[in-house]
Amino acid sequence: MKKILLLSLLFLAGWAFTAQAIDLDKENRDPEYVESIVKRSQKIVDKLGINDAKVAEDVRNVIANRYFTLNDIYEVRDAKVKEIKESGLTGDAKNNALKAAEDAKDAALYRIHFAFPAELSLFLNEEQIEGVKDGMTYGVLEITYKSHLDMIPSLKEDEKAQIYAWLKEAREFAIDAENSDRKHAFFGKYKGRINNYLTKRGYDLKKEREEWYKRVKARGGSL
């Protein structure tokens, strides 16, 4: 029993040591692209309050490598789409081929989605992981959530919880989106869902928004 316990501890110790060595996946990539991604990732890390320089570097590399992986997936999709469009396929055959390319991309994204927060959890606590997700999605979750609370002060606790849950779901999709437009599009989709939900709950959103604009103007702020 002691031998098994010792082996388990040695395995975990080795795994933990390995987890600390995160290399930047920069081989065979355009140096300028790598530099831009590293800078983008560093800006996210700078807001996490990490005091250990080595941990900060590892986290930066985890984030940068994530961007690289996403880019690789979308490049494969784009190459396949280009091939299909140049193949001479038409009608249903072309549409089915294009859909298959999108489905393959979605499957690839799904396979890697949960590995990202798992890898971050080796270095960060839950609050910091949330910070990474917000950094990769321009902080839209908190901005949108706080805007809803400010616009409709009478929201009930269960309504606030539902809005926040949907925005977190939108953020999960946005993290894997290929560009800023697509990231914002996912939030836009869920904002529509939230609006429908609030309307069914009896809120007059047009009136709420008009009153909100008045309050914001009165306090000399901006939306």
Coordinates of C-alpha atoms in Angstrom, one line a residue:
M1 CA 0.0 0.0 0.0
K2 CA 2.8 2.4 0.9
K3 CA 4.6 1.5 -2.4
I4 CA 1.4 2.4 -4.3
L5 CA 1.0 5.7 -2.5
L6 CA 4.7 6.6 -3.1
L7 CA 4.3 5.8 -6.8
S8 CA 1.2 7.9 -7.0
L9 CA 2.9 10.9 -5.3
L10 CA 5.9 10.6 -7.6
F11 CA 3.5 10.5 -10.6
L12 CA 1.6 13.6 -9.4
A13 CA 4.8 15.4 -8.7
G14 CA 6.2 14.6 -12.1
W15 CA 2.9 15.7 -13.7
A16 CA 2.9 19.0 -11.7
F17 CA 6.5 19.6 -12.8
T18 CA 5.6 19.0 -16.4
A19 CA 2.6 21.3 -16.1
Q20 CA 5.0 24.2 -15.3
A21 CA 6.9 23.9 -18.6
I22 CA 4.6 25.5 -21.3
D23 CA 6.5 26.2 -24.5
L24 CA 5.3 28.6 -27.0
D25 CA 4.0 26.8 -30.1
K26 CA 5.8 29.2 -32.5
E27 CA 7.5 26.7 -34.9
N28 CA 6.7 27.2 -38.6
R29 CA 4.6 30.3 -37.8
D30 CA 5.0 33.8 -39.1
P31 CA 7.2 35.7 -36.6
E32 CA 5.1 38.8 -36.9
Y33 CA 1.9 36.9 -36.2
V34 CA 3.5 35.1 -33.2
E35 CA 4.6 38.5 -31.9
S36 CA 1.1 40.0 -32.2
I37 CA -0.5 37.0 -30.5
V38 CA 2.1 37.1 -27.6
K39 CA 1.4 40.8 -27.1
R40 CA -2.3 40.2 -27.1
S41 CA -2.0 37.3 -24.6
Q42 CA 0.4 39.3 -22.4
K43 CA -2.2 42.1 -22.0
I44 CA -4.6 39.6 -20.7
V45 CA -2.1 38.2 -18.3
D46 CA -1.1 41.6 -17.0
K47 CA -4.6 42.0 -15.5
L48 CA -4.6 38.8 -13.6
G49 CA -2.3 39.9 -10.7
I50 CA 0.2 37.1 -11.1
N51 CA 3.3 37.8 -9.0
D52 CA 5.4 34.8 -10.1
A53 CA 7.1 35.7 -13.4
K54 CA 7.5 32.1 -14.5
V55 CA 3.8 31.4 -13.9
A56 CA 2.9 34.5 -15.7
E57 CA 5.0 33.4 -18.7
D58 CA 3.4 29.9 -18.6
V59 CA -0.1 31.4 -18.6
R60 CA 0.8 33.7 -21.4
N61 CA 2.0 30.8 -23.4
V62 CA -1.2 28.8 -22.7
I63 CA -3.3 31.6 -23.9
A64 CA -1.1 32.3 -27.0
N65 CA -1.1 28.6 -27.9
R66 CA -4.8 28.6 -27.7
Y67 CA -5.0 31.4 -30.2
F68 CA -2.6 29.4 -32.4
T69 CA -4.7 26.2 -32.2
L70 CA -7.9 28.1 -33.0
N71 CA -6.2 29.7 -36.0
D72 CA -5.0 26.3 -37.2
I73 CA -8.6 24.9 -37.0
Y74 CA -10.0 27.9 -39.0
E75 CA -7.2 27.7 -41.6
V76 CA -8.1 24.0 -42.2
R77 CA -11.8 25.0 -42.6
D78 CA -10.9 27.9 -44.9
A79 CA -8.7 25.7 -47.1
K80 CA -11.5 23.1 -47.4
V81 CA -14.0 25.8 -48.3
K82 CA -11.7 27.2 -51.0
E83 CA -11.2 23.7 -52.4
I84 CA -14.9 23.1 -52.5
K85 CA -15.6 26.4 -54.2
E86 CA -13.0 25.7 -56.8
S87 CA -14.1 22.1 -57.4
G88 CA -17.0 22.9 -59.7
L89 CA -19.5 21.4 -57.3
T90 CA -23.0 23.0 -57.5
G91 CA -26.4 22.8 -55.8
D92 CA -26.9 20.4 -53.0
A93 CA -23.6 18.7 -53.5
K94 CA -21.8 22.0 -52.9
N95 CA -23.9 23.0 -50.0
N96 CA -23.5 19.6 -48.3
A97 CA -19.7 19.8 -48.8
L98 CA -19.6 23.3 -47.3
K99 CA -21.7 22.1 -44.3
A100 CA -19.4 19.2 -43.8
A101 CA -16.5 21.6 -43.6
E102 CA -18.3 23.7 -41.0
D103 CA -19.3 20.5 -39.1
A104 CA -15.7 19.3 -39.0
K105 CA -14.6 22.7 -37.7
D106 CA -17.2 22.7 -35.0
A107 CA -16.2 19.1 -34.0
A108 CA -12.5 20.2 -33.8
L109 CA -13.5 23.2 -31.6
Y110 CA -15.6 21.0 -29.3
R111 CA -12.7 18.5 -28.9
I112 CA -10.3 21.3 -27.6
H113 CA -12.8 23.5 -25.8
F114 CA -12.6 22.1 -22.3
A115 CA -8.8 21.5 -22.4
F116 CA -8.2 25.2 -22.2
P117 CA -9.7 26.0 -18.8
A118 CA -8.3 22.7 -17.5
E119 CA -4.8 23.8 -18.5
L120 CA -5.2 27.3 -17.1
S121 CA -6.4 25.7 -13.8
L122 CA -2.9 24.3 -13.3
F123 CA -1.8 27.9 -12.7
L124 CA -4.8 30.0 -12.0
N125 CA -7.8 30.1 -9.6
E126 CA -11.3 30.3 -10.8
E127 CA -11.5 34.1 -10.7
Q128 CA -8.4 34.4 -12.8
I129 CA -9.7 31.9 -15.3
E130 CA -12.8 34.1 -15.6
G131 CA -10.5 37.0 -16.2
V132 CA -8.8 35.2 -19.1
K133 CA -12.1 34.4 -20.7
D134 CA -13.2 38.0 -20.3
G135 CA -10.0 39.2 -21.7
M136 CA -10.4 37.0 -24.8
T137 CA -13.9 38.3 -25.3
Y138 CA -13.3 42.0 -24.7
G139 CA -15.2 42.0 -21.4
V140 CA -18.5 42.0 -23.2
L141 CA -20.1 39.7 -20.6
E142 CA -19.7 42.1 -17.6
I143 CA -20.5 45.2 -19.8
T144 CA -23.7 43.7 -21.0
Y145 CA -24.7 42.3 -17.7
K146 CA -24.2 45.6 -15.8
S147 CA -26.0 47.4 -18.6
H148 CA -29.1 45.3 -18.1
L149 CA -29.0 45.8 -14.3
D150 CA -28.7 49.6 -14.9
M151 CA -31.4 49.6 -17.5
I152 CA -33.9 47.6 -15.5
P153 CA -33.3 48.2 -11.7
S154 CA -36.4 46.2 -10.9
L155 CA -35.0 42.9 -12.2
K156 CA -35.6 40.0 -9.8
E157 CA -32.8 37.8 -8.6
D158 CA -33.8 34.8 -10.7
E159 CA -33.9 37.1 -13.7
K160 CA -30.5 38.4 -13.0
A161 CA -29.2 34.8 -12.6
Q162 CA -30.8 33.8 -16.0
I163 CA -29.3 36.7 -17.8
Y164 CA -25.8 36.1 -16.4
A165 CA -26.0 32.4 -17.2
W166 CA -26.9 33.1 -20.8
L167 CA -24.1 35.6 -21.2
K168 CA -21.6 33.1 -19.8
E169 CA -22.9 30.6 -22.3
A170 CA -22.4 33.2 -25.1
R171 CA -18.9 33.8 -23.8
E172 CA -18.0 30.1 -24.1
F173 CA -18.9 30.2 -27.8
A174 CA -17.2 33.6 -28.3
I175 CA -13.9 32.4 -26.9
D176 CA -13.6 30.0 -29.8
A177 CA -14.8 32.4 -32.5
E178 CA -12.5 33.2 -35.3
N179 CA -12.6 37.0 -35.1
S180 CA -14.0 40.0 -33.1
D181 CA -17.1 40.2 -35.4
R182 CA -18.0 36.6 -34.7
K183 CA -17.4 37.0 -31.0
H184 CA -19.7 39.9 -30.8
A185 CA -22.2 38.0 -33.0
F186 CA -22.5 35.3 -30.4
F187 CA -23.3 37.9 -27.7
G188 CA -25.8 39.5 -30.0
K189 CA -27.6 36.2 -30.4
Y190 CA -27.9 35.8 -26.7
K191 CA -28.9 39.4 -26.2
G192 CA -31.9 38.6 -28.5
R193 CA -32.7 35.6 -26.3
I194 CA -32.5 37.8 -23.2
N195 CA -34.8 40.4 -24.7
N196 CA -37.4 37.8 -25.6
Y197 CA -37.2 36.4 -22.1
L198 CA -37.6 39.8 -20.5
T199 CA -40.5 40.6 -22.8
K200 CA -42.3 37.4 -21.8
R201 CA -41.7 38.3 -18.2
G202 CA -43.7 41.5 -18.7
Y203 CA -41.0 44.1 -19.2
D204 CA -41.6 46.9 -21.7
L205 CA -38.1 47.1 -23.1
K206 CA -38.7 50.1 -25.2
K207 CA -39.9 52.1 -22.2
E208 CA -37.2 50.7 -19.9
R209 CA -34.6 51.7 -22.5
E210 CA -36.0 55.2 -22.9
E211 CA -36.1 55.8 -19.1
W212 CA -32.5 54.4 -18.9
Y213 CA -31.3 56.9 -21.5
K214 CA -32.8 59.7 -19.4
R215 CA -31.1 58.5 -16.2
V216 CA -27.8 58.2 -17.9
K217 CA -28.0 61.6 -19.5
A218 CA -29.1 63.2 -16.1
R219 CA -26.0 61.8 -14.4
G220 CA -23.8 63.1 -17.2
G221 CA -22.6 59.6 -18.3
S222 CA -22.6 57.6 -21.4
L223 CA -24.0 54.2 -22.2

